[in-house]
Short mmCIF file of C-alpha atoms and ligand atoms in Angstrom, two decimals:
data_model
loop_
_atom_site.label_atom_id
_atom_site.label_comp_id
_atom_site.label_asym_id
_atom_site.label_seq_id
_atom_site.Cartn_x
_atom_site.Cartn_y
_atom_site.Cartn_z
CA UNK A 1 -41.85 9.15 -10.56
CA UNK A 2 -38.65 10.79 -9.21
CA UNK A 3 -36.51 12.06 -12.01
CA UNK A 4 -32.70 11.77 -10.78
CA UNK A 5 -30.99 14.98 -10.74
CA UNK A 6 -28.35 16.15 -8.85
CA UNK A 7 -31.38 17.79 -6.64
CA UNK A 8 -32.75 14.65 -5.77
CA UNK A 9 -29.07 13.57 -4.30
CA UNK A 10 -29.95 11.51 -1.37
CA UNK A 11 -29.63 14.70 1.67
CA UNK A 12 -26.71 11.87 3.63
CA UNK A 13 -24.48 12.04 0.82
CA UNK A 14 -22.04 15.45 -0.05
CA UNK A 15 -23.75 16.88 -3.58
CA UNK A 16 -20.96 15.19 -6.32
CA UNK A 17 -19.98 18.33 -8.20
CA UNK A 18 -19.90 18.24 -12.13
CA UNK A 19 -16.21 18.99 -13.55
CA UNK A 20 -16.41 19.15 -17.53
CA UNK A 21 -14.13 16.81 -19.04
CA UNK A 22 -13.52 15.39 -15.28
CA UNK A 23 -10.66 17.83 -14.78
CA UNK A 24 -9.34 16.99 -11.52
CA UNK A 25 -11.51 13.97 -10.75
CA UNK A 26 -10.13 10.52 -9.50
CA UNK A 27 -11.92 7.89 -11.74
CA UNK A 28 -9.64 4.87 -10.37
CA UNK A 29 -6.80 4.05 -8.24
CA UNK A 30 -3.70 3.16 -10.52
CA UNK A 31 0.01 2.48 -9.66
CA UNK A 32 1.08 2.30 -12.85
CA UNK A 33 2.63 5.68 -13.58
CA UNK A 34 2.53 9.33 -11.49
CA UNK A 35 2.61 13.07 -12.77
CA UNK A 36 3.66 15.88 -10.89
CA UNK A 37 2.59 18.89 -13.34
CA UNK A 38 4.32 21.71 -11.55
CA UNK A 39 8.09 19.81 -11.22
CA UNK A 40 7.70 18.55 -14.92
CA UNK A 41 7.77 14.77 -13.17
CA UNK A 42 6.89 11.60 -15.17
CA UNK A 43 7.43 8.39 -13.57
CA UNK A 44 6.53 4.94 -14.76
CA UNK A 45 6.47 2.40 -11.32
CA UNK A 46 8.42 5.10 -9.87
CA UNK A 47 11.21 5.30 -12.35
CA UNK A 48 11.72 8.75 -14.45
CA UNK A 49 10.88 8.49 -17.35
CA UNK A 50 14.09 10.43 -18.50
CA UNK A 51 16.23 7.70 -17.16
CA UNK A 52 13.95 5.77 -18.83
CA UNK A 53 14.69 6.84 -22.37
CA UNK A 54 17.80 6.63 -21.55
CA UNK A 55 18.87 3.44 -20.37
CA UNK A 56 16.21 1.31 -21.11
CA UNK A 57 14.16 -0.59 -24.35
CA UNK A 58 10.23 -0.06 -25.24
CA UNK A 59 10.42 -3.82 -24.58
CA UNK A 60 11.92 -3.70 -20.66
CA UNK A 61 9.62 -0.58 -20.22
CA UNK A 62 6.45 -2.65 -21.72
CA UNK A 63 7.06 -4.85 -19.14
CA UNK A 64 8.06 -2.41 -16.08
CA UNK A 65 4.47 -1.15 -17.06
CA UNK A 66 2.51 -4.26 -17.23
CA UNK A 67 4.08 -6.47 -14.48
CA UNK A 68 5.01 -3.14 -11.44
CA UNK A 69 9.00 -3.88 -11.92
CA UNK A 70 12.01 -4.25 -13.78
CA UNK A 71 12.01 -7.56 -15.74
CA UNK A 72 15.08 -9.99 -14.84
CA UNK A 73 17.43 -10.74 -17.63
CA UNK A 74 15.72 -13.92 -17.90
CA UNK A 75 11.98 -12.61 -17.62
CA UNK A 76 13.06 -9.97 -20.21
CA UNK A 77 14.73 -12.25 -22.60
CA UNK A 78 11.53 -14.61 -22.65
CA UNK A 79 9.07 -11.55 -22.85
CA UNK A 80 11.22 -10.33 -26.24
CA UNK A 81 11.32 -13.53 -28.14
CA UNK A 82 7.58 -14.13 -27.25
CA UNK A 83 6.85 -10.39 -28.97
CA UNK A 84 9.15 -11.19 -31.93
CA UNK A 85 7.23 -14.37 -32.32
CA UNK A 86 4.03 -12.56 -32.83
CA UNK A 87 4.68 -10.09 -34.86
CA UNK A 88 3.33 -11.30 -37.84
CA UNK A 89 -0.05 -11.08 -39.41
CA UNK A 90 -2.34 -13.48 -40.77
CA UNK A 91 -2.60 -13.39 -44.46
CA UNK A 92 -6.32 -12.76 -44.40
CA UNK A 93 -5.72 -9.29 -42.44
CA UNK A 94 -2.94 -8.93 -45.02
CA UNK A 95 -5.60 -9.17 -47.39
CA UNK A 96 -8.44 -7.03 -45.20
CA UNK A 97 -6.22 -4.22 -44.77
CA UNK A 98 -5.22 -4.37 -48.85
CA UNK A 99 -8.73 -4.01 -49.42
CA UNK A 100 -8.77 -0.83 -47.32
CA UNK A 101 -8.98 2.98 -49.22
CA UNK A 102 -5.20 4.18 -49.97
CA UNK A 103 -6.68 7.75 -48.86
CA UNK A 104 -7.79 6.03 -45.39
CA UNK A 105 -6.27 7.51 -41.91
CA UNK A 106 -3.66 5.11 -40.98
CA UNK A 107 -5.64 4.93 -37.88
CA UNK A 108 -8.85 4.35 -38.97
CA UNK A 109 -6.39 1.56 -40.43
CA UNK A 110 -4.60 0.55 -37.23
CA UNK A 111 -8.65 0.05 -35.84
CA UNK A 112 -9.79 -2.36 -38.93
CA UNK A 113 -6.50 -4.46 -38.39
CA UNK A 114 -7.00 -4.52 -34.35
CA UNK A 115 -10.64 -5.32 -34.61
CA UNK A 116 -9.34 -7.79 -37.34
CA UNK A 117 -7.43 -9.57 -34.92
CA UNK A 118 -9.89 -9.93 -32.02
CA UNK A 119 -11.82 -12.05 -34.33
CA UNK A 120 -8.97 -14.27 -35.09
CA UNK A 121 -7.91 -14.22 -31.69
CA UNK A 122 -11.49 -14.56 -29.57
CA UNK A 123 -10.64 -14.85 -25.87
CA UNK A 124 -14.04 -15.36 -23.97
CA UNK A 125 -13.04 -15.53 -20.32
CA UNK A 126 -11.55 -12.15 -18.81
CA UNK A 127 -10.51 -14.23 -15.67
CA UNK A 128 -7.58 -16.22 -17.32
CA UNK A 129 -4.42 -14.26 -16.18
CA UNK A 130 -2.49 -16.52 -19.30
CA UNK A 131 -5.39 -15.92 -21.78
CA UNK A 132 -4.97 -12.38 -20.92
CA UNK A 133 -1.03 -12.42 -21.02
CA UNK A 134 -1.29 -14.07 -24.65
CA UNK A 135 -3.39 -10.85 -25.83
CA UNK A 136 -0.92 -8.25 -24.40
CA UNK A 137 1.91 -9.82 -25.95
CA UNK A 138 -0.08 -9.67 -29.44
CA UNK A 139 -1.53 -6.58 -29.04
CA UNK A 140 1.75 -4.69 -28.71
CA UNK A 141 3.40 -7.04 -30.94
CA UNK A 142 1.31 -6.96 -33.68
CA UNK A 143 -0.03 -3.15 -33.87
CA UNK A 144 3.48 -1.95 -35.54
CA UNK A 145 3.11 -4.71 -38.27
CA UNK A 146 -0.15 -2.94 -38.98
CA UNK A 147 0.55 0.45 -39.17
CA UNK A 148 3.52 -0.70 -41.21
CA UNK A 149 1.90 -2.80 -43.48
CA UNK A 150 -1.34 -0.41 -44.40
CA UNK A 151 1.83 2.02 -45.20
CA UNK A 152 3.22 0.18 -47.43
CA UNK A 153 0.17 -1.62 -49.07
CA UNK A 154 -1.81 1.66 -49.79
CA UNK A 155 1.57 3.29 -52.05
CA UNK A 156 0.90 0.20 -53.86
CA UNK A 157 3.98 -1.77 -52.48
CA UNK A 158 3.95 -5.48 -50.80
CA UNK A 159 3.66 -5.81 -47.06
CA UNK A 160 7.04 -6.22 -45.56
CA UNK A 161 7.21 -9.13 -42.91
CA UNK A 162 8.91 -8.51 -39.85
CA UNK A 163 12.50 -9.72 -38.82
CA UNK A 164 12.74 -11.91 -36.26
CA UNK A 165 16.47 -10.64 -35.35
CA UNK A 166 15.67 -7.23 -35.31
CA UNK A 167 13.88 -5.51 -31.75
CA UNK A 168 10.73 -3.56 -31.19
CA UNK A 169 11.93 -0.42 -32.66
CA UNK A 170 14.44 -1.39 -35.79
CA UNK A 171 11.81 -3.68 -36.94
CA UNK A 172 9.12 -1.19 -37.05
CA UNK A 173 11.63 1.12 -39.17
CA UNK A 174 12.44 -1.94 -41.34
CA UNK A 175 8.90 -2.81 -41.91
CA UNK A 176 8.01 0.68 -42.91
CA UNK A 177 11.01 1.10 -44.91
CA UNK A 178 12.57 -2.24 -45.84
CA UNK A 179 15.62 -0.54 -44.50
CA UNK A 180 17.95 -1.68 -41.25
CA UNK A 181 18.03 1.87 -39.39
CA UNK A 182 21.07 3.09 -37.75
CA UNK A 183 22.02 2.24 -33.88
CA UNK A 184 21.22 6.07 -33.84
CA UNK A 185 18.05 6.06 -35.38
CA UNK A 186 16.93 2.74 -33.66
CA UNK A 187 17.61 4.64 -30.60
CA UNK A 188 16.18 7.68 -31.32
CA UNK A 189 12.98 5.27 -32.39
CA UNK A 190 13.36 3.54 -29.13
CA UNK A 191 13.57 6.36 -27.00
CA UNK A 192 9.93 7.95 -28.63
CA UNK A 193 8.66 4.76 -28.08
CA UNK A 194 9.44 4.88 -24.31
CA UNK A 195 8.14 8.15 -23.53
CA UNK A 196 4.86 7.75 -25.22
CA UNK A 197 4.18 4.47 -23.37
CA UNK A 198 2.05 5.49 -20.44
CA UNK A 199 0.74 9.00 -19.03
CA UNK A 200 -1.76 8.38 -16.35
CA UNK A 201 -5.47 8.46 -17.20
CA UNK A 202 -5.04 10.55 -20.49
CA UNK A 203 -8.84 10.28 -22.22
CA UNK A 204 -7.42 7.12 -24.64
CA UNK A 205 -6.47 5.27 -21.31
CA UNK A 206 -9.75 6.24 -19.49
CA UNK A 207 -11.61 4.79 -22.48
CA UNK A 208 -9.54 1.83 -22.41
CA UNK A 209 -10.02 1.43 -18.92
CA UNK A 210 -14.35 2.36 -19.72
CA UNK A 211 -14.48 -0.39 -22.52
CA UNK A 212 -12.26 -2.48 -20.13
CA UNK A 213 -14.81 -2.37 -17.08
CA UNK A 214 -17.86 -4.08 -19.85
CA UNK A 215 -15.63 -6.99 -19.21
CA UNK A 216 -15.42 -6.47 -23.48
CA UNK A 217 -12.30 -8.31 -25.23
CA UNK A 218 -8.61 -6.38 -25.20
CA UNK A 219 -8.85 -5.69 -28.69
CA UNK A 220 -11.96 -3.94 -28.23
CA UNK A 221 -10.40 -2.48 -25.10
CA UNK A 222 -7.49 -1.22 -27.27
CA UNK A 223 -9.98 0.26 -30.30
CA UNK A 224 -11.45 1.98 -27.94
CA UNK A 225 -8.53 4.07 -27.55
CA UNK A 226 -6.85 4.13 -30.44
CA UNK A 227 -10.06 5.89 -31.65
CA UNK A 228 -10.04 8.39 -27.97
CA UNK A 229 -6.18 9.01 -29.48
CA UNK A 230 -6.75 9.98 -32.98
CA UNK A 231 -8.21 13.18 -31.79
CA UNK A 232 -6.40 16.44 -32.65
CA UNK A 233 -6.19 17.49 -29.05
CA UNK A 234 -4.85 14.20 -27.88
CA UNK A 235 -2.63 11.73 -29.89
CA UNK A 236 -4.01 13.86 -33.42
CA UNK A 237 -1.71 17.17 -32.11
CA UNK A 238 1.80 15.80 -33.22
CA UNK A 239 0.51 16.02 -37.14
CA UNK A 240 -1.67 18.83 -36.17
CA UNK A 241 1.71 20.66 -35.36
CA UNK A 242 4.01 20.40 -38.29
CA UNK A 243 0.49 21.55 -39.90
CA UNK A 244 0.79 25.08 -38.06
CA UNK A 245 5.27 25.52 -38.15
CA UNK A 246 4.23 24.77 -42.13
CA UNK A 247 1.55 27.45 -42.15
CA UNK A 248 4.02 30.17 -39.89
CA UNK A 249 6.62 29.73 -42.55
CA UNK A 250 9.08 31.80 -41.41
CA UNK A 251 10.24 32.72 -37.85
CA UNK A 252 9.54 36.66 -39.12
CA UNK A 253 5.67 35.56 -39.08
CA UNK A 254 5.59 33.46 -36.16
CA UNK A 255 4.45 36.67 -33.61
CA UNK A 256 1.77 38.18 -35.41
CA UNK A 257 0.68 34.50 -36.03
CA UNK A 258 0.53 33.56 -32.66
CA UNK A 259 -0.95 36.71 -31.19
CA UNK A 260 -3.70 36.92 -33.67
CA UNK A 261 -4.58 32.10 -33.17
CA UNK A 262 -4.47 33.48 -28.98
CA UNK A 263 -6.20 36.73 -29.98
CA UNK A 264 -9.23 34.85 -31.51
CA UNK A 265 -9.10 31.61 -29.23
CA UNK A 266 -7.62 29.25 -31.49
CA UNK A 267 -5.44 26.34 -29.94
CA UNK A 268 -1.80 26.43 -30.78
CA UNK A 269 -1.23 23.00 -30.89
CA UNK A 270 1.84 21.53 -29.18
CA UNK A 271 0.80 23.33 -26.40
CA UNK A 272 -1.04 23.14 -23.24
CA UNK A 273 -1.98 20.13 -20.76
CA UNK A 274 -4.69 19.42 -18.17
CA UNK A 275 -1.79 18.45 -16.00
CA UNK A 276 1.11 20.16 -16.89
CA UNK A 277 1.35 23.79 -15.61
CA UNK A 278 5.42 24.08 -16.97
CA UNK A 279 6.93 22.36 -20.18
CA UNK A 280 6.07 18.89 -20.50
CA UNK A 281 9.48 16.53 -19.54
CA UNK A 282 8.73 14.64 -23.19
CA UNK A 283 9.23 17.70 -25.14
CA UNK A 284 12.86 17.90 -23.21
CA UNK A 285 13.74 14.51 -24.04
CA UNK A 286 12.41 14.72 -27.76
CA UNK A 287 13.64 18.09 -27.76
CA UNK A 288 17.36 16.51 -26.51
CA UNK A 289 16.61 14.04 -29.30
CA UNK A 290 16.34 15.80 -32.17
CA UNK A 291 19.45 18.07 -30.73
CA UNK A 292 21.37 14.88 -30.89
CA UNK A 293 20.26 14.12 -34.21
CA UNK A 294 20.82 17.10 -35.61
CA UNK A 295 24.50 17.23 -34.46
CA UNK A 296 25.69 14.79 -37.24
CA UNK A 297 23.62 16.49 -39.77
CA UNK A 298 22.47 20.34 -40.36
CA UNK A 299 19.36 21.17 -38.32
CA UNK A 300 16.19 21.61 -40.50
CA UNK A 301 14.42 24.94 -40.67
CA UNK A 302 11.27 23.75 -39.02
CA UNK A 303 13.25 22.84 -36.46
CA UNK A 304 14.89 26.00 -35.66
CA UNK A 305 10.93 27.92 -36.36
CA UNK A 306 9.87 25.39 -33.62
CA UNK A 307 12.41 26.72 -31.32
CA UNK A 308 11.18 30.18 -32.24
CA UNK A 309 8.11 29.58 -31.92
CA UNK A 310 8.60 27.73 -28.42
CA UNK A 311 9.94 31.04 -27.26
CA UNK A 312 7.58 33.63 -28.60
CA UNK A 313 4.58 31.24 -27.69
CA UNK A 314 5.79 30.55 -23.92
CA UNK A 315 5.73 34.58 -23.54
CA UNK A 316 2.38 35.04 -24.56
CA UNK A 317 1.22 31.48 -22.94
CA UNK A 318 3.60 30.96 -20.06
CA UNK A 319 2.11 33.49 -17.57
CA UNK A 320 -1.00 30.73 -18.44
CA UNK A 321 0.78 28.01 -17.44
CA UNK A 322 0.40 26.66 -20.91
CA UNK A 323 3.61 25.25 -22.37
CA UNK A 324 4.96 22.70 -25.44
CA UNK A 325 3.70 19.28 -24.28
CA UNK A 326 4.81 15.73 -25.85
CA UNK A 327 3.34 16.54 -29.44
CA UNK A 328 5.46 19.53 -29.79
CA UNK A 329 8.48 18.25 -31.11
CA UNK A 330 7.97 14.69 -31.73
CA UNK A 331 6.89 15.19 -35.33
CA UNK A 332 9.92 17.38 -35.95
CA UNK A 333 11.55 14.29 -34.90
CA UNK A 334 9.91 11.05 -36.82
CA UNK A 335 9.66 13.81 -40.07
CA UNK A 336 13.52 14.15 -40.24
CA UNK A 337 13.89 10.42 -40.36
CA UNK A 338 11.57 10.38 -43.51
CA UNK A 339 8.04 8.86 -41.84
CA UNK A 340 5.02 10.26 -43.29
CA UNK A 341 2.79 13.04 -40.86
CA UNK A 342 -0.17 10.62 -40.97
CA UNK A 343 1.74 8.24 -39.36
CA UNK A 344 2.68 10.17 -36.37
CA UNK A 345 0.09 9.49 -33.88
CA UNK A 346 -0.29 5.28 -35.33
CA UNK A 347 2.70 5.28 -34.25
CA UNK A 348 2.18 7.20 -30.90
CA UNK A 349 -0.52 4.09 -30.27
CA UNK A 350 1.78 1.41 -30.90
CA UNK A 351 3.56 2.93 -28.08
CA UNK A 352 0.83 3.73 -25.76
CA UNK A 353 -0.87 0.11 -26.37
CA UNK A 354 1.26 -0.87 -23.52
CA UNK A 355 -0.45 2.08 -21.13
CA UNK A 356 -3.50 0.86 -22.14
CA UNK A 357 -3.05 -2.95 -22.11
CA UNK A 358 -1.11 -1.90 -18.37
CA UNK A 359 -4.51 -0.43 -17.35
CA UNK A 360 -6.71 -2.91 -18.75
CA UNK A 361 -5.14 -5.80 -16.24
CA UNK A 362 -5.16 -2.87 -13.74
CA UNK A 363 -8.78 -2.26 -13.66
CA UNK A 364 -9.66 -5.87 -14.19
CA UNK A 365 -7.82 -6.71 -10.84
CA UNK A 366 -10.92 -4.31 -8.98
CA UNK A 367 -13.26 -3.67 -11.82
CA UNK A 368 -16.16 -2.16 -11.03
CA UNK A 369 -18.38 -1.03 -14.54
CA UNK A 370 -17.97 2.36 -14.98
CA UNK A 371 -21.12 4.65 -14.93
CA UNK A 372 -20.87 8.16 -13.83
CA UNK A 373 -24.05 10.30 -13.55
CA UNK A 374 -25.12 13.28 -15.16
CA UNK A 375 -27.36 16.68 -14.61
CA UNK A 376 -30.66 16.81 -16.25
CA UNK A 377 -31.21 19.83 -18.08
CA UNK A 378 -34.06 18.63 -20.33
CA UNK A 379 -37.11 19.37 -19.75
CA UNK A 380 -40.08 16.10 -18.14
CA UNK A 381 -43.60 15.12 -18.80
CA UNK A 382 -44.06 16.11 -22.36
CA UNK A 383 -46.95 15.55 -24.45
CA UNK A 384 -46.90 13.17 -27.53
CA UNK A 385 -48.21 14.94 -30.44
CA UNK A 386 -49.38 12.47 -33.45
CA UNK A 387 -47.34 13.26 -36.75
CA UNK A 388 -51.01 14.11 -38.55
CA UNK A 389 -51.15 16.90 -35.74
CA UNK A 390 -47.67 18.24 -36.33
CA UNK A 391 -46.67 20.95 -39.13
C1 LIG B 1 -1.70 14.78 -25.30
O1 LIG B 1 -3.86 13.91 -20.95
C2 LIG B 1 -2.71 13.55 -21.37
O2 LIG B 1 -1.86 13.17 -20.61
C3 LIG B 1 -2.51 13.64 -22.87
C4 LIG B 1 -1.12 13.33 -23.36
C5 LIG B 1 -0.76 11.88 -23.14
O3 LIG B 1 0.44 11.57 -23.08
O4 LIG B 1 -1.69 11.03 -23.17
O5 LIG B 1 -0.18 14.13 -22.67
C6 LIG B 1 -0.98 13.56 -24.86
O6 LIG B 1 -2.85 14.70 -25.64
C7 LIG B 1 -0.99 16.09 -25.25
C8 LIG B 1 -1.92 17.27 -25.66
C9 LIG B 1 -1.95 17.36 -27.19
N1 LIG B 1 -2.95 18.34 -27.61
C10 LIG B 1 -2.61 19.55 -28.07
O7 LIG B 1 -1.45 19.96 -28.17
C11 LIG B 1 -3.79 20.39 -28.54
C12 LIG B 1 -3.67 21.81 -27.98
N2 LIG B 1 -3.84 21.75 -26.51
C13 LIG B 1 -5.13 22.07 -25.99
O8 LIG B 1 -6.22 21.64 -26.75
C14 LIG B 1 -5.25 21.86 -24.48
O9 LIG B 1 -4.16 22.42 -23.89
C15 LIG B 1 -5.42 20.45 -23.94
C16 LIG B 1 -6.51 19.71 -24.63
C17 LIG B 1 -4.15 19.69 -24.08
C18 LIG B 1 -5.75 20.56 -22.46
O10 LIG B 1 -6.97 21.14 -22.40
P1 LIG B 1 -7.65 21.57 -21.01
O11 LIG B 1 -6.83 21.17 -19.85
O12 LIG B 1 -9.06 21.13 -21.06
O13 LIG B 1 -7.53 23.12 -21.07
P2 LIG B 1 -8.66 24.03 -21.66
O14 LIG B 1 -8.93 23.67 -23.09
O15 LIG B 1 -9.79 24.06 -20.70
O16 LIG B 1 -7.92 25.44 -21.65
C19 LIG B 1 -7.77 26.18 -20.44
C20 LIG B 1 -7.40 27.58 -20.87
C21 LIG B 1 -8.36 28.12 -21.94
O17 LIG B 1 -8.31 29.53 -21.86
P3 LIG B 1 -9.58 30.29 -21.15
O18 LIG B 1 -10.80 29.94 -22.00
O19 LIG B 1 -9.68 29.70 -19.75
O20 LIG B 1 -9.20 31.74 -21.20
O21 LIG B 1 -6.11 27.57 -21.51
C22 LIG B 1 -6.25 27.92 -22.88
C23 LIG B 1 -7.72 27.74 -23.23
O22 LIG B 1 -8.07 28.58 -24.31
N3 LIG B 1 -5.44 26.97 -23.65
C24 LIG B 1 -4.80 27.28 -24.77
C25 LIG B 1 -4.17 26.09 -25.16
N4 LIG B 1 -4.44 25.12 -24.30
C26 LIG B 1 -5.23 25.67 -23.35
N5 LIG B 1 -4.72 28.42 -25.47
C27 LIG B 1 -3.97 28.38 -26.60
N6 LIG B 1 -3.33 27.28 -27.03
C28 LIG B 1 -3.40 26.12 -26.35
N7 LIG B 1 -2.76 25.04 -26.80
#
């Protein structure tokens, strides 16, 4: 029987080379967003993502991602009261997510209370453009009501329902906080939001886009990747990093730190990106951020070691072309407005869910299953030995 290995590769067709972790390898055709790692570009439909964070909402940006253009005032309007009308969450997921361990990951959290809500919310038929709609608008609706609530539910405090007159970002802060932010802060918020939407096929939107091509339901489709994100070198870093500046200390340590984590291989997280070959255009904009919000009030320590550390690191890393990417300062950020560490990348997801979800209708549009191939390195035709025969 012919075992298929690369060997066998029928002698018509070029020999596919193997590229760990696909580095470099086209798995679909998207038009959803474009990198260009050497001029520290990130556009979403064509529109910088700097401009972006600037002038837009998460909501108008959801929607630039999901439907290839700006939304009209009308389109936009419609698309915001629909998310505000389902943000809330059933009283029986209430209930699940009470149920789950205070010392839980928020987002092994944010997966119970996603998987929760595909039950409540079957959808069968993948070929129903409105049934599909409906499950966009409560997947990014309803993921910040989750994270919130399993915050506030595992310190022993009640679930805060959302406000209806609040947007995407205020609301979050409210539900986390049961306080009405600042236009400063909601900006701030807004802004994070926006530039954590959508990144081309990072590994949580390839496994969205994986789980997608089963034809499997969109909150499957979004578990997927919500679990692909809570890795510490993807979505994990940004907690990951306030781990290491708290470990440095002091600005005096930070170059015998780094040189001896380099020295023996170890990842300085923050930093580094299969794409990005100069300093990733997030870490400006959260790095302009927390400038900004720093101005009215005295700029933390760990701020100013991450600066340090952004210098002495790019010397020793720079010649690399390894530089701060998105996870470098955006914990500096969300910590100096109070939110916990383990809620950094939850609420990196409830940002990226509109990637995802963006992907999801992409790939359904031309979905082919996904199934790559592999090398065989085992070894063929081996005995069975009976367990009486074996030591
Ligand atoms: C995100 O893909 C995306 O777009 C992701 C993301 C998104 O928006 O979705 O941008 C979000 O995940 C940002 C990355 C967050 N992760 C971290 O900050 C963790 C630390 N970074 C690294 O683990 C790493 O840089 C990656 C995972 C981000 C990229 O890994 P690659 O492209 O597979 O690079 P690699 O591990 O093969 O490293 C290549 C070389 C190695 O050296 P050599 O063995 O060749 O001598 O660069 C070195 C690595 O040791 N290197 C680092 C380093 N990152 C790479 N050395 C020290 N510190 C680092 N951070």
């Amino acid at each position: 029987m012919l075992r298929f290995t690369l060997k066998n590769w029928g002698p018509t067709m070029a020999e596919p080379e193997y590229r760990p972790g696909l580095a470099d390898v086209p798995v679909a055709e998207s038009a959803i967003s474009f990198i260009d790692g050497k001029r520290a570009r990130l556009e979403y439909r064509g529109i910088a993502v700097e401009t972006l964070a600037k002038e837009s909402s998460f909501e108008e940006t959801s929607w630039l991602l999901l439907k290839g253009e700006l939304p009209t005032q009308k389109q936009l309007a419609t698309f915001d009261s629909q998310l505000r009308v389902h943000r809330r969450l059933k009283y029986k997921i209430i209930d699940l997510i009470k149920c789950l361990p205070e010392s839980g990951h928020p987002m092994d959290a944010l997966q119970a209370g996603v998987a929760a809500c595909g039950m409540f919310y079957p959808t069968k038929d993948r070929t129903d453009p409105e049934k599909n709609w409906e499950a966009v608008i409560r997947l990014i609706a309803k993921l910040p009501t989750i994270v919130a609530a399993f915050h506030r539910l595992r310190r022993g405090d009640e679930a805060i329902p959302p406000r209806d007159d609040l947007g995407h970002a205020a609301n979050f802060y409210y539900m986390l906080t049961e306080e009405e932010p600042s236009p400063s802060i909601t900006k701030v918020i807004d802004a994070c939001l926006i530039v954590h939407a959508e990144h081309t096929m990072n590994a949580s939107t390839f496994s969205s886009r994986v789980t997608g091509s089963t034809l499997a339901n969109p909150f499957t489709v979004v578990n997927s990747a919500i679990g692909t994100l809570a890795g510490p070198l993807h979505g994990g870093a940004n907690e990951e990093v306030l781990d290491m500046l708290e470990e440095i200390g002091t600005a005096e340590k930070a170059k015998g730190w780094l040189e001896d984590a380099v020295l023996h291989k170890k990842k300085i997280m923050g930093f580094g990106h299969r794409v990005y070959k100069v300093k990733d255009p997030r870490a400006t904009v959260l790095q302009e951020l927390a400038e900004h919000m720093f101005a009215e009030t005295s700029k933390p320590e760990i701020y100013n070691l991450a600066v340090e550390i952004e210098r002495i690191a790019t010397g020793i890393l720079g010649p690399k072309g390894i530089f701060p990417n998105v996870d470098f300062y955006s914990g500096i950020v969300y910590q100096s407005m109070g939110i916990p560490r383990d809620l950094f990348t939850p609420i990196f997801a409830i940002s990226r869910v509109a990637g995802w979800t963006a992907h999801w209708l992409e790939q359904l549009k031309n979905n082919r299953i996904f199934r790559p191939e592999q090398i065989f390195v085992g070894k063929n035709d081996q005995p069975y030995t009976p367990l009486g025969k074996r030591p």
